[in-house]
Amino acid sequence: MNKIESIKNERIKKWKKLHTKKGRTQANAFLIEGKHLVEEALNASWEIEAILYTEEMDFTFSGETISVTNAVIKELAMTETPQEVIAICKQHPVPERRNADGIFVLLDGVQDPGNVGTIIRTALAANASGIVLGEGTADLYNDKVVRSTQGGLFHIPIFRGDLNDWFDFFAEIKKPVYGTALKHAVPYTEVKTSQAFALVVGNEGVGVQEKWLERTTRNLYIPQNVKAESLNVAVATGILLYALKK
Amino acid sequence: MNKIESIKNERIKKWKKLHTKKGRTQANAFLIEGKHLVEEALNASWEIEAILYTEEMDFTFSGETISVTNAVIKELAMTETPQEVIAICKQHPVPERRNADGIFVLLDGVQDPGNVGTIIRTALAANASGIVLGEGTADLYNDKVVRSTQGGLFHIPIFRGDLNDWFDFFAEIKKPVYGTALKHAVPYTEVKTSQAFALVVGNEGVGVQEKWLERTTRNLYIPQNVKAESLNVAVATGILLYALKK
C-alpha cells in the first residue's frame, strides 16, 4: 500500500498545480474531492490516475490508491472542510459533435463557477443531449464547477469553443434556437414545448451578447416582479428547460 | 465630513462584529456591500446607520457618511474583492402575518447561504407574497444570503420561525400546500396552476422532513434523468414556482 505523509512530497507538489487552470491544462487532469464525486467518476468510467484517502475506502478501484495524512488532503483540498478522499482524474477530450438530436444548452460567458456547475447539473436532470461552454465561460475543470455539477459533468457531453460554429450548425439542421433577453423578447410561455431546441443563456452581468441574440430563432424572457431585477442564470435555465421541453 | 483611517477605530471594531450571527443579533444590524445593494436598501426605505465609502458617492443619503481607507473597507468586507461602499443597515423585525393571499415559499432547513439568497431572489421574481425561513435555515442577514438575494430581501416579507404554525395557518385558511419529495410524490405537472399556494422546499442533503411531508396537500417531484441525482434546491424552487403559478 502506498503512503504519503508529507506535503513536500514531489507528487503532492505536482498535483497541487491542478488548482490552477494552467496546471490542469498542462497535466490534462483535475482534482475531484469527496467520496460521492469519486464514485460518480468511477461509475461513468472516467480515467482516474490515483485515489488519495485518509480513512479506509469501501469502493472498488483497480488503480493506484495512496493512504495520506490529513495534512496532505488539506494541502490538495479546495474546500474549507476537506473530504476524506481526493482523486486525480484525467480530463476528457472535447467530444466530437456527432448527434444533433434533443436539447442543447449554450453558455455565453457564464463566469461564476457555481452557476456553470449548477447549469450542467440542471441540463443533465432535464435530459439535455449536450452543453456548450462558449468563450468567457468558467473552466469546466475548475473545482467549484466540478463540485456544483454534483457529478453531472461525468454523464453528459460537454462541448467547448466558438458558439459561432454552433449557430451555423443549428441553422443548417434547422433546430430552433432560443436566446434569453430582457428586451425585444417574448414571454417564454408563447413558445410551444418540443423535444429539440437549443437554449442560449448569458453572462451574469450583461446577459447574452447582441451578436448571438441576432442569430436566434426567438428571444425569450421570464416575466418577473418589477422589483426583481433578474433571476440567477442557473435558476432561469432550469425554469426555461422544464417549461420548453416536451 | 467624517473620516476613519484606522482599522483599530472603535466603531470599525464594533461593526466588524456584524460578521457573526451573534454580533448581528446583539446590534440588530447587518452589513451590506456594494453600491447596488446599498441603493436597493435606500430605495426600499430600510434604515441605514452609516455609509462607508472609499470613492466619491453619487447617491443621496441624509444620514451619516464616512470616508474610509481601502484598508478599512477591506477589514469590514466579506468578499475577496471588496466593493467601494459598505453600509451598516438595521434589521427589520420579523413581519406579522397579516395577509395570506398569494404564494408562499417555506424553507425547511436550507443550509447553504447562496441557496437561501437565491430562493429569496427567485420568489420575489415569481411574485410570491412571502417567504418563511424555518428552523435550520441559514440566517437571513448572513452576508452571502444578502448578496445572493441581489437586493430581493428588501422587497418581500420574510418570516422566520416554526413551520408548524404555518401548517396550522394554511390548514385553517385551506390554502393548498405542496411539498417536494422524491418518494410518494406525483410529477408537478399533475397540479393545476393557481394564484394561491404554499411550496415547501428542504435541506440540500435530506430534503423536506417527513413530519412536514405528512401535512402537505400533495407532494411533488420534478422528473429527472436517472443519472442526475437531484436538482439544486434554488433551481427546483424556480422550476416549481413558475410551473405552478397562474
CSV table of C-alpha atoms in Angstrom, one decimal:
chain,number,residue,atom,x,y,z
A,1,MET,CA,0.0,0.0,0.0
A,2,ASN,CA,1.4,3.4,-1.0
A,3,LYS,CA,1.6,6.0,1.6
A,4,ILE,CA,2.4,9.8,1.5
A,5,GLU,CA,2.8,11.6,4.8
A,6,SER,CA,4.5,14.9,3.7
A,7,ILE,CA,3.1,17.8,1.9
A,8,LYS,CA,6.5,18.3,0.5
A,9,ASN,CA,6.3,15.0,-1.4
A,10,GLU,CA,7.0,15.6,-5.1
A,11,ARG,CA,3.8,14.1,-6.3
A,12,ILE,CA,1.7,16.2,-3.9
A,13,LYS,CA,3.5,19.3,-5.2
A,14,LYS,CA,2.8,18.2,-8.8
A,15,TRP,CA,-0.9,17.6,-8.0
A,16,LYS,CA,-1.3,20.9,-6.2
A,17,LYS,CA,-0.7,22.6,-9.6
A,18,LEU,CA,-4.1,21.2,-10.6
A,19,HIS,CA,-5.6,24.1,-8.6
A,20,THR,CA,-4.9,26.4,-11.5
A,21,LYS,CA,-6.3,26.2,-15.0
A,22,LYS,CA,-2.8,26.3,-16.4
A,23,GLY,CA,-1.7,23.4,-14.3
A,24,ARG,CA,-4.8,21.4,-15.2
A,25,THR,CA,-4.3,22.0,-18.9
A,26,GLN,CA,-0.6,21.0,-18.8
A,27,ALA,CA,-1.3,17.8,-16.9
A,28,ASN,CA,-4.6,17.1,-18.7
A,29,ALA,CA,-6.0,16.3,-15.3
A,30,PHE,CA,-8.1,17.7,-12.5
A,31,LEU,CA,-8.9,17.0,-8.9
A,32,ILE,CA,-12.1,15.7,-7.5
A,33,GLU,CA,-13.0,15.8,-3.8
A,34,GLY,CA,-15.2,13.6,-1.8
A,35,LYS,CA,-16.4,10.0,-2.0
A,36,HIS,CA,-19.6,10.9,-3.9
A,37,LEU,CA,-17.8,12.6,-6.8
A,38,VAL,CA,-15.1,9.9,-7.0
A,39,GLU,CA,-17.8,7.2,-7.2
A,40,GLU,CA,-19.6,9.1,-9.9
A,41,ALA,CA,-16.4,9.4,-11.9
A,42,LEU,CA,-15.7,5.7,-11.5
A,43,ASN,CA,-19.3,4.7,-12.4
A,44,ALA,CA,-19.0,6.8,-15.5
A,45,SER,CA,-15.7,5.1,-16.4
A,46,TRP,CA,-13.6,8.3,-16.3
A,47,GLU,CA,-9.9,7.5,-16.0
A,48,ILE,CA,-8.5,8.0,-12.5
A,49,GLU,CA,-4.8,8.3,-12.0
A,50,ALA,CA,-4.8,7.8,-8.3
A,51,ILE,CA,-7.1,8.0,-5.2
A,52,LEU,CA,-5.8,9.6,-2.0
A,53,TYR,CA,-7.6,8.8,1.2
A,54,THR,CA,-7.3,9.3,4.9
A,55,GLU,CA,-9.9,6.8,6.0
A,56,GLU,CA,-10.4,3.2,4.8
A,57,MET,CA,-12.1,3.2,1.5
A,58,ASP,CA,-15.0,1.0,0.7
A,59,PHE,CA,-15.2,1.2,-3.0
A,60,THR,CA,-13.6,-0.9,-5.7
A,61,PHE,CA,-10.8,0.6,-7.7
A,62,SER,CA,-8.1,-1.3,-9.6
A,63,GLY,CA,-5.7,1.6,-9.9
A,64,GLU,CA,-3.3,3.3,-7.5
A,65,THR,CA,-4.6,4.1,-4.0
A,66,ILE,CA,-2.5,6.1,-1.6
A,67,SER,CA,-3.0,6.5,2.1
A,68,VAL,CA,-2.3,10.1,3.1
A,69,THR,CA,-2.4,12.2,6.2
A,70,ASN,CA,-5.0,14.9,6.9
A,71,ALA,CA,-2.3,17.5,6.2
A,72,VAL,CA,-1.8,16.1,2.7
A,73,ILE,CA,-5.5,16.1,2.0
A,74,LYS,CA,-5.8,19.6,3.3
A,75,GLU,CA,-2.9,20.7,1.1
A,76,LEU,CA,-4.7,19.4,-2.0
A,77,ALA,CA,-8.3,20.2,-1.0
A,78,MET,CA,-10.1,23.3,-2.3
A,79,THR,CA,-12.9,23.2,0.2
A,80,GLU,CA,-12.7,24.6,3.8
A,81,THR,CA,-13.7,21.3,5.4
A,82,PRO,CA,-11.9,18.8,3.3
A,83,GLN,CA,-13.3,15.4,2.5
A,84,GLU,CA,-11.6,12.2,3.3
A,85,VAL,CA,-11.0,11.3,-0.4
A,86,ILE,CA,-9.4,13.2,-3.3
A,87,ALA,CA,-8.8,11.7,-6.7
A,88,ILE,CA,-6.7,12.8,-9.6
A,89,CYS,CA,-8.8,12.4,-12.7
A,90,LYS,CA,-7.9,12.6,-16.4
A,91,GLN,CA,-9.7,15.2,-18.5
A,92,HIS,CA,-11.8,14.1,-21.3
A,93,PRO,CA,-11.1,15.4,-24.8
A,94,VAL,CA,-13.8,17.8,-26.0
A,95,PRO,CA,-16.3,15.4,-27.6
A,96,GLU,CA,-16.9,15.4,-31.3
A,97,ARG,CA,-20.3,16.7,-32.5
A,98,ARG,CA,-22.0,13.6,-33.7
A,99,ASN,CA,-25.5,13.8,-32.6
A,100,ALA,CA,-27.8,16.9,-33.1
A,101,ASP,CA,-30.9,15.4,-31.6
A,102,GLY,CA,-32.6,16.7,-28.5
A,103,ILE,CA,-31.9,19.7,-26.4
A,104,PHE,CA,-28.7,21.7,-26.2
A,105,VAL,CA,-27.7,24.4,-23.7
A,106,LEU,CA,-25.3,27.1,-24.8
A,107,LEU,CA,-23.4,29.2,-22.2
A,108,ASP,CA,-22.2,32.6,-23.4
A,109,GLY,CA,-19.7,33.9,-20.9
A,110,VAL,CA,-21.2,32.5,-17.7
A,111,GLN,CA,-18.4,33.4,-15.3
A,112,ASP,CA,-19.4,32.1,-11.9
A,113,PRO,CA,-18.2,28.6,-11.4
A,114,GLY,CA,-21.1,27.7,-9.2
A,115,ASN,CA,-23.5,28.8,-11.9
A,116,VAL,CA,-21.7,26.8,-14.6
A,117,GLY,CA,-21.8,23.7,-12.4
A,118,THR,CA,-25.4,24.1,-11.5
A,119,ILE,CA,-26.4,24.6,-15.1
A,120,ILE,CA,-24.6,21.4,-16.0
A,121,ARG,CA,-26.4,19.6,-13.2
A,122,THR,CA,-29.7,21.1,-14.3
A,123,ALA,CA,-29.3,20.3,-18.0
A,124,LEU,CA,-28.5,16.7,-17.2
A,125,ALA,CA,-31.6,16.4,-15.0
A,126,ALA,CA,-33.7,17.9,-17.8
A,127,ASN,CA,-32.4,15.2,-20.2
A,128,ALA,CA,-30.4,17.6,-22.4
A,129,SER,CA,-28.2,16.0,-25.1
A,130,GLY,CA,-25.3,18.4,-24.7
A,131,ILE,CA,-23.9,21.5,-23.2
A,132,VAL,CA,-21.7,24.0,-25.0
A,133,LEU,CA,-19.4,26.2,-22.9
A,134,GLY,CA,-18.7,29.3,-25.0
A,135,GLU,CA,-15.9,31.8,-24.7
A,136,GLY,CA,-15.6,33.5,-21.3
A,137,THR,CA,-17.3,30.7,-19.5
A,138,ALA,CA,-15.7,29.3,-16.4
A,139,ASP,CA,-13.3,26.4,-16.9
A,140,LEU,CA,-15.2,23.0,-16.8
A,141,TYR,CA,-12.5,21.5,-14.5
A,142,ASN,CA,-12.4,24.4,-12.0
A,143,ASP,CA,-13.1,22.8,-8.6
A,144,LYS,CA,-16.2,24.8,-7.9
A,145,VAL,CA,-17.7,23.9,-11.3
A,146,VAL,CA,-17.0,20.2,-10.7
A,147,ARG,CA,-18.5,20.3,-7.2
A,148,SER,CA,-21.6,22.2,-8.3
A,149,THR,CA,-22.3,19.7,-11.1
A,150,GLN,CA,-22.7,17.1,-8.3
A,151,GLY,CA,-21.1,14.6,-10.7
A,152,GLY,CA,-23.3,15.7,-13.6
A,153,LEU,CA,-20.2,16.5,-15.7
A,154,PHE,CA,-19.4,12.8,-15.9
A,155,HIS,CA,-22.7,12.0,-17.5
A,156,ILE,CA,-23.4,14.5,-20.3
A,157,PRO,CA,-21.3,15.6,-23.4
A,158,ILE,CA,-19.8,19.0,-22.7
A,159,PHE,CA,-18.5,20.9,-25.7
A,160,ARG,CA,-16.3,23.9,-25.7
A,161,GLY,CA,-15.4,26.5,-28.3
A,162,ASP,CA,-16.8,29.2,-30.5
A,163,LEU,CA,-20.6,29.5,-30.4
A,164,ASN,CA,-20.5,30.7,-33.9
A,165,ASP,CA,-19.9,27.2,-35.2
A,166,TRP,CA,-22.9,26.0,-33.2
A,167,PHE,CA,-25.2,28.7,-34.6
A,168,ASP,CA,-24.1,27.7,-38.1
A,169,PHE,CA,-24.7,24.1,-37.3
A,170,PHE,CA,-28.2,24.7,-35.8
A,171,ALA,CA,-29.1,26.9,-38.8
A,172,GLU,CA,-28.1,24.1,-41.1
A,173,ILE,CA,-30.1,21.4,-39.4
A,174,LYS,CA,-33.0,23.9,-38.7
A,175,LYS,CA,-33.0,23.4,-35.0
A,176,PRO,CA,-34.8,26.2,-33.2
A,177,VAL,CA,-32.5,28.3,-31.0
A,178,TYR,CA,-33.9,30.4,-28.2
A,179,GLY,CA,-32.0,33.3,-26.7
A,180,THR,CA,-32.7,34.8,-23.3
A,181,ALA,CA,-33.0,38.6,-23.2
A,182,LEU,CA,-34.9,41.3,-21.3
A,183,LYS,CA,-35.6,43.5,-24.4
A,184,HIS,CA,-37.1,42.6,-27.8
A,185,ALA,CA,-38.1,39.3,-26.4
A,186,VAL,CA,-41.4,37.4,-25.9
A,187,PRO,CA,-42.6,35.6,-22.7
A,188,TYR,CA,-41.3,32.0,-22.8
A,189,THR,CA,-44.9,30.8,-22.4
A,190,GLU,CA,-45.5,31.8,-26.1
A,191,VAL,CA,-43.2,29.0,-27.3
A,192,LYS,CA,-44.7,25.5,-27.8
A,193,THR,CA,-43.0,22.7,-25.9
A,194,SER,CA,-40.7,20.5,-28.0
A,195,GLN,CA,-38.1,17.8,-27.8
A,196,ALA,CA,-35.5,19.5,-29.9
A,197,PHE,CA,-34.2,23.0,-29.4
A,198,ALA,CA,-31.2,25.0,-28.2
A,199,LEU,CA,-31.2,27.5,-25.4
A,200,VAL,CA,-28.6,30.2,-25.0
A,201,VAL,CA,-28.0,31.7,-21.6
A,202,GLY,CA,-25.6,34.5,-20.9
A,203,ASN,CA,-23.2,36.3,-18.6
A,204,GLU,CA,-24.4,37.2,-15.1
A,205,GLY,CA,-23.9,40.9,-15.7
A,206,VAL,CA,-24.6,41.6,-19.4
A,207,GLY,CA,-26.6,38.6,-20.5
A,208,VAL,CA,-26.3,37.0,-23.9
A,209,GLN,CA,-24.3,39.1,-26.4
A,210,GLU,CA,-26.2,41.0,-29.0
A,211,LYS,CA,-24.3,39.2,-31.8
A,212,TRP,CA,-25.9,35.9,-30.7
A,213,LEU,CA,-29.3,37.3,-30.0
A,214,GLU,CA,-29.4,38.4,-33.6
A,215,ARG,CA,-29.0,34.8,-34.7
A,216,THR,CA,-31.6,33.1,-32.6
A,217,THR,CA,-35.0,31.8,-33.8
A,218,ARG,CA,-36.6,33.8,-31.0
A,219,ASN,CA,-35.6,35.6,-27.8
A,220,LEU,CA,-37.4,34.8,-24.6
A,221,TYR,CA,-37.9,36.4,-21.2
A,222,ILE,CA,-39.2,35.2,-17.9
A,223,PRO,CA,-41.9,37.5,-16.6
A,224,GLN,CA,-40.9,38.9,-13.2
A,225,ASN,CA,-42.0,41.2,-10.4
A,226,VAL,CA,-40.8,44.7,-11.3
A,227,LYS,CA,-38.9,44.9,-8.0
A,228,ALA,CA,-36.8,41.9,-9.0
A,229,GLU,CA,-34.0,42.8,-11.4
A,230,SER,CA,-33.3,39.4,-12.8
A,231,LEU,CA,-33.1,35.7,-12.0
A,232,ASN,CA,-30.0,33.8,-11.3
A,233,VAL,CA,-28.8,32.3,-14.6
A,234,ALA,CA,-28.9,28.7,-13.3
A,235,VAL,CA,-32.4,29.2,-12.0
A,236,ALA,CA,-33.5,30.8,-15.3
A,237,THR,CA,-32.0,27.9,-17.2
A,238,GLY,CA,-34.0,25.4,-15.0
A,239,ILE,CA,-37.3,27.3,-15.5
A,240,LEU,CA,-36.8,27.5,-19.3
A,241,LEU,CA,-35.6,24.0,-19.8
A,242,TYR,CA,-38.5,22.5,-17.9
A,243,ALA,CA,-41.1,24.8,-19.5
A,244,LEU,CA,-39.9,24.4,-23.1
A,245,LYS,CA,-39.2,20.7,-23.2
A,246,LYS,CA,-41.9,18.2,-24.0
B,1,MET,CA,-17.3,65.1,6.6
B,2,ASN,CA,-16.4,62.1,8.8
B,3,LYS,CA,-13.3,60.2,8.2
B,4,ILE,CA,-12.0,56.9,9.5
B,5,GLU,CA,-8.5,55.8,8.5
B,6,SER,CA,-7.6,53.2,11.0
B,7,ILE,CA,-8.9,49.6,11.3
B,8,LYS,CA,-8.4,50.0,15.0
B,9,ASN,CA,-11.0,52.6,15.2
B,10,GLU,CA,-13.6,51.6,17.9
B,11,ARG,CA,-16.6,51.9,15.5
B,12,ILE,CA,-14.9,49.7,12.9
B,13,LYS,CA,-14.2,47.1,15.6
B,14,LYS,CA,-17.8,47.3,16.7
B,15,TRP,CA,-19.1,46.9,13.1
B,16,LYS,CA,-16.7,44.0,12.4
B,17,LYS,CA,-18.8,42.1,15.0
B,18,LEU,CA,-21.6,42.1,12.4
B,19,HIS,CA,-19.7,39.3,10.6
B,20,THR,CA,-21.1,36.8,13.1
B,21,LYS,CA,-24.7,36.0,13.7
B,22,LYS,CA,-24.3,36.7,17.4
B,23,GLY,CA,-22.9,40.1,16.7
B,24,ARG,CA,-25.7,40.9,14.2
B,25,THR,CA,-28.4,39.9,16.7
B,26,GLN,CA,-26.9,41.9,19.5
B,27,ALA,CA,-26.6,45.0,17.4
B,28,ASN,CA,-29.8,44.3,15.5
B,29,ALA,CA,-27.9,45.3,12.4
B,30,PHE,CA,-26.0,43.8,9.4
B,31,LEU,CA,-23.6,44.9,6.7
B,32,ILE,CA,-24.4,45.4,3.1
B,33,GLU,CA,-21.6,45.6,0.5
B,34,GLY,CA,-21.6,47.4,-2.8
B,35,LYS,CA,-23.4,50.3,-4.4
B,36,HIS,CA,-26.1,48.2,-5.8
B,37,LEU,CA,-27.3,46.7,-2.6
B,38,VAL,CA,-27.0,50.0,-0.7
B,39,GLU,CA,-29.2,51.6,-3.3
B,40,GLU,CA,-31.7,48.8,-3.1
B,41,ALA,CA,-31.9,49.2,0.7
B,42,LEU,CA,-32.3,53.0,0.4
B,43,ASN,CA,-35.0,52.6,-2.3
B,44,ALA,CA,-36.9,50.2,-0.1
B,45,SER,CA,-36.6,52.6,2.9
B,46,TRP,CA,-34.6,50.3,5.1
B,47,GLU,CA,-32.9,52.2,8.0
B,48,ILE,CA,-29.2,52.7,7.4
B,49,GLU,CA,-27.0,53.7,10.3
B,50,ALA,CA,-24.0,54.8,8.2
B,51,ILE,CA,-22.5,54.5,4.8
B,52,LEU,CA,-18.7,54.0,4.5
B,53,TYR,CA,-17.1,54.7,1.2
B,54,THR,CA,-13.6,55.0,-0.4
B,55,GLU,CA,-14.7,56.7,-3.6
B,56,GLU,CA,-17.0,59.7,-4.0
B,57,MET,CA,-20.6,58.7,-3.7
B,58,ASP,CA,-23.2,59.7,-6.2
B,59,PHE,CA,-26.4,58.8,-4.3
B,60,THR,CA,-28.5,60.8,-1.9
B,61,PHE,CA,-28.4,59.9,1.7
B,62,SER,CA,-29.4,62.1,4.6
B,63,GLY,CA,-27.7,60.1,7.3
B,64,GLU,CA,-24.1,59.7,8.3
B,65,THR,CA,-21.5,59.1,5.6
B,66,ILE,CA,-17.9,58.3,6.4
B,67,SER,CA,-14.9,58.4,4.1
B,68,VAL,CA,-12.7,55.5,4.8
B,69,THR,CA,-9.4,54.0,3.5
B,70,ASN,CA,-9.2,50.8,1.4
B,71,ALA,CA,-7.8,49.1,4.5
B,72,VAL,CA,-10.9,49.9,6.5
B,73,ILE,CA,-13.3,48.7,3.7
B,74,LYS,CA,-11.2,45.5,3.5
B,75,GLU,CA,-11.5,45.0,7.2
B,76,LEU,CA,-15.3,45.1,7.1
B,77,ALA,CA,-15.7,43.4,3.7
B,78,MET,CA,-16.7,39.8,3.4
B,79,THR,CA,-15.9,39.4,-0.3
B,80,GLU,CA,-12.5,38.8,-1.7
B,81,THR,CA,-12.6,41.8,-4.0
B,82,PRO,CA,-14.2,44.4,-1.8
B,83,GLN,CA,-16.6,47.0,-3.2
B,84,GLU,CA,-16.1,50.7,-2.7
B,85,VAL,CA,-19.1,51.1,-0.4
B,86,ILE,CA,-20.3,49.3,2.7
B,87,ALA,CA,-23.3,50.3,4.8
B,88,ILE,CA,-24.5,49.4,8.3
B,89,CYS,CA,-28.2,48.6,7.9
B,90,LYS,CA,-30.7,48.0,10.7
B,91,GLN,CA,-32.5,44.6,10.7
B,92,HIS,CA,-36.3,44.6,10.2
B,93,PRO,CA,-38.4,43.0,12.9
B,94,VAL,CA,-39.9,39.7,11.7
B,95,PRO,CA,-43.1,40.8,10.0
B,96,GLU,CA,-46.5,40.0,11.4
B,97,ARG,CA,-48.6,37.6,9.4
B,98,ARG,CA,-51.3,39.8,8.1
B,99,ASN,CA,-52.0,38.7,4.6
B,100,ALA,CA,-52.5,35.1,3.5
B,101,ASP,CA,-53.1,35.8,-0.2
B,102,GLY,CA,-50.9,34.6,-3.0
B,103,ILE,CA,-47.9,32.3,-3.0
B,104,PHE,CA,-45.7,31.5,0.0
B,105,VAL,CA,-42.4,29.7,-0.1
B,106,LEU,CA,-41.4,27.7,3.1
B,107,LEU,CA,-37.7,26.7,3.6
B,108,ASP,CA,-37.2,23.7,5.8
B,109,GLY,CA,-33.5,23.7,6.9
B,110,VAL,CA,-32.0,25.1,3.7
B,111,GLN,CA,-28.4,25.5,4.9
B,112,ASP,CA,-26.4,27.0,2.1
B,113,PRO,CA,-26.5,30.8,2.3
B,114,GLY,CA,-26.2,31.1,-1.5
B,115,ASN,CA,-29.2,28.8,-1.9
B,116,VAL,CA,-31.3,30.8,0.6
B,117,GLY,CA,-30.4,34.1,-1.0
B,118,THR,CA,-31.2,32.7,-4.5
B,119,ILE,CA,-34.5,31.3,-3.3
B,120,ILE,CA,-35.5,34.8,-2.0
B,121,ARG,CA,-34.5,36.4,-5.3
B,122,THR,CA,-36.5,33.8,-7.2
B,123,ALA,CA,-39.6,34.0,-5.0
B,124,LEU,CA,-39.6,37.8,-5.4
B,125,ALA,CA,-39.3,37.5,-9.2
B,126,ALA,CA,-42.1,35.0,-9.2
B,127,ASN,CA,-44.4,37.5,-7.4
B,128,ALA,CA,-44.6,35.4,-4.2
B,129,SER,CA,-46.3,37.2,-1.2
B,130,GLY,CA,-43.9,35.9,1.4
B,131,ILE,CA,-41.1,33.6,2.4
B,132,VAL,CA,-40.8,31.6,5.6
B,133,LEU,CA,-37.3,30.6,6.9
B,134,GLY,CA,-37.9,27.6,9.0
B,135,GLU,CA,-35.5,26.2,11.7
B,136,GLY,CA,-32.1,25.2,10.5
B,137,THR,CA,-32.2,27.6,7.6
B,138,ALA,CA,-29.3,30.0,7.1
B,139,ASP,CA,-29.5,33.4,8.8
B,140,LEU,CA,-31.2,35.9,6.6
B,141,TYR,CA,-28.6,38.6,7.5
B,142,ASN,CA,-25.6,36.4,6.7
B,143,ASP,CA,-23.5,38.2,4.1
B,144,LYS,CA,-23.8,35.5,1.5
B,145,VAL,CA,-27.5,35.3,1.9
B,146,VAL,CA,-27.8,39.1,1.5
B,147,ARG,CA,-25.6,39.2,-1.6
B,148,SER,CA,-27.3,36.2,-3.3
B,149,THR,CA,-30.7,37.9,-2.9
B,150,GLN,CA,-29.3,40.7,-5.1
B,151,GLY,CA,-31.4,43.1,-3.0
B,152,GLY,CA,-34.5,40.9,-3.1
B,153,LEU,CA,-34.6,40.7,0.7
B,154,PHE,CA,-35.6,44.4,0.9
B,155,HIS,CA,-38.7,43.9,-1.2
B,156,ILE,CA,-40.6,40.9,0.1
B,157,PRO,CA,-41.8,39.9,3.6
B,158,ILE,CA,-39.5,37.3,5.1
B,159,PHE,CA,-40.9,35.4,8.1
B,160,ARG,CA,-38.9,33.2,10.4
B,161,GLY,CA,-39.9,30.6,13.0
B,162,ASP,CA,-41.6,27.3,13.5
B,163,LEU,CA,-43.1,25.9,10.3
B,164,ASN,CA,-45.7,24.2,12.4
B,165,ASP,CA,-47.6,27.4,13.0
B,166,TRP,CA,-47.6,28.0,9.2
B,167,PHE,CA,-49.0,24.5,8.5
B,168,ASP,CA,-51.8,25.1,11.1
B,169,PHE,CA,-52.5,28.5,9.5
B,170,PHE,CA,-52.6,27.2,5.9
B,171,ALA,CA,-54.9,24.3,7.0
B,172,GLU,CA,-57.2,26.8,8.7
B,173,ILE,CA,-57.5,29.0,5.6
B,174,LYS,CA,-57.5,26.0,3.3
B,175,LYS,CA,-54.5,27.1,1.2
B,176,PRO,CA,-53.0,24.2,-0.8
B,177,VAL,CA,-49.5,23.3,0.4
B,178,TYR,CA,-47.1,21.4,-1.9
B,179,GLY,CA,-44.2,19.6,-0.5
B,180,THR,CA,-41.2,18.4,-2.6
B,181,ALA,CA,-40.1,14.8,-2.3
B,182,LEU,CA,-38.6,12.1,-4.3
B,183,LYS,CA,-40.8,9.3,-2.9
B,184,HIS,CA,-44.5,9.1,-2.6
B,185,ALA,CA,-44.9,12.1,-4.8
B,186,VAL,CA,-46.5,13.0,-8.1
B,187,PRO,CA,-45.0,14.9,-11.0
B,188,TYR,CA,-45.6,18.6,-10.5
B,189,THR,CA,-47.2,18.7,-14.0
B,190,GLU,CA,-50.3,16.9,-12.4
B,191,VAL,CA,-51.1,20.0,-10.4
B,192,LYS,CA,-53.2,22.8,-11.9
B,193,THR,CA,-51.7,26.3,-11.9
B,194,SER,CA,-53.1,28.7,-9.4
B,195,GLN,CA,-52.6,32.0,-7.8
B,196,ALA,CA,-52.5,30.8,-4.2
B,197,PHE,CA,-50.5,28.0,-2.7
B,198,ALA,CA,-47.6,27.3,-0.5
B,199,LEU,CA,-44.5,25.4,-1.6
B,200,VAL,CA,-42.2,23.7,0.9
B,201,VAL,CA,-38.5,23.1,-0.1
B,202,GLY,CA,-36.0,21.4,2.0
B,203,ASN,CA,-32.4,20.8,3.1
B,204,GLU,CA,-29.8,20.2,0.5
B,205,GLY,CA,-28.9,16.7,1.8
B,206,VAL,CA,-32.1,15.3,3.3
B,207,GLY,CA,-34.9,17.3,1.7
B,208,VAL,CA,-38.1,18.2,3.4
B,209,GLN,CA,-38.6,16.5,6.8
B,210,GLU,CA,-41.1,13.6,6.9
B,211,LYS,CA,-43.2,15.4,9.6
B,212,TRP,CA,-43.9,18.2,7.1
B,213,LEU,CA,-44.5,15.9,4.1
B,214,GLU,CA,-47.2,14.3,6.1
B,215,ARG,CA,-49.0,17.6,6.5
B,216,THR,CA,-49.0,18.8,2.9
B,217,THR,CA,-51.9,18.7,0.4
B,218,ARG,CA,-49.7,16.9,-2.1
B,219,ASN,CA,-46.0,16.1,-2.5
B,220,LEU,CA,-44.5,16.8,-5.9
B,221,TYR,CA,-41.4,15.8,-7.7
B,222,ILE,CA,-39.6,17.1,-10.8
B,223,PRO,CA,-39.0,14.3,-13.4
B,224,GLN,CA,-35.3,13.9,-14.0
B,225,ASN,CA,-32.8,11.9,-16.0
B,226,VAL,CA,-31.9,8.8,-13.9
B,227,LYS,CA,-28.2,9.8,-14.0
B,228,ALA,CA,-29.0,13.0,-12.2
B,229,GLU,CA,-29.4,12.6,-8.5
B,230,SER,CA,-31.3,15.8,-7.8
B,231,LEU,CA,-31.6,19.4,-8.7
B,232,ASN,CA,-30.2,22.3,-6.8
B,233,VAL,CA,-32.9,23.5,-4.3
B,234,ALA,CA,-32.9,27.0,-5.7
B,235,VAL,CA,-33.3,25.8,-9.2
B,236,ALA,CA,-36.0,23.4,-8.2
B,237,THR,CA,-37.8,26.2,-6.4
B,238,GLY,CA,-37.7,28.3,-9.6
B,239,ILE,CA,-39.0,25.5,-11.8
B,240,LEU,CA,-41.9,24.8,-9.4
B,241,LEU,CA,-42.9,28.3,-8.7
B,242,TYR,CA,-43.1,29.2,-12.4
B,243,ALA,CA,-44.8,26.0,-13.3
B,244,LEU,CA,-47.4,26.1,-10.6
B,245,LYS,CA,-48.3,29.8,-10.6
B,246,LYS,CA,-51.0,31.2,-12.8
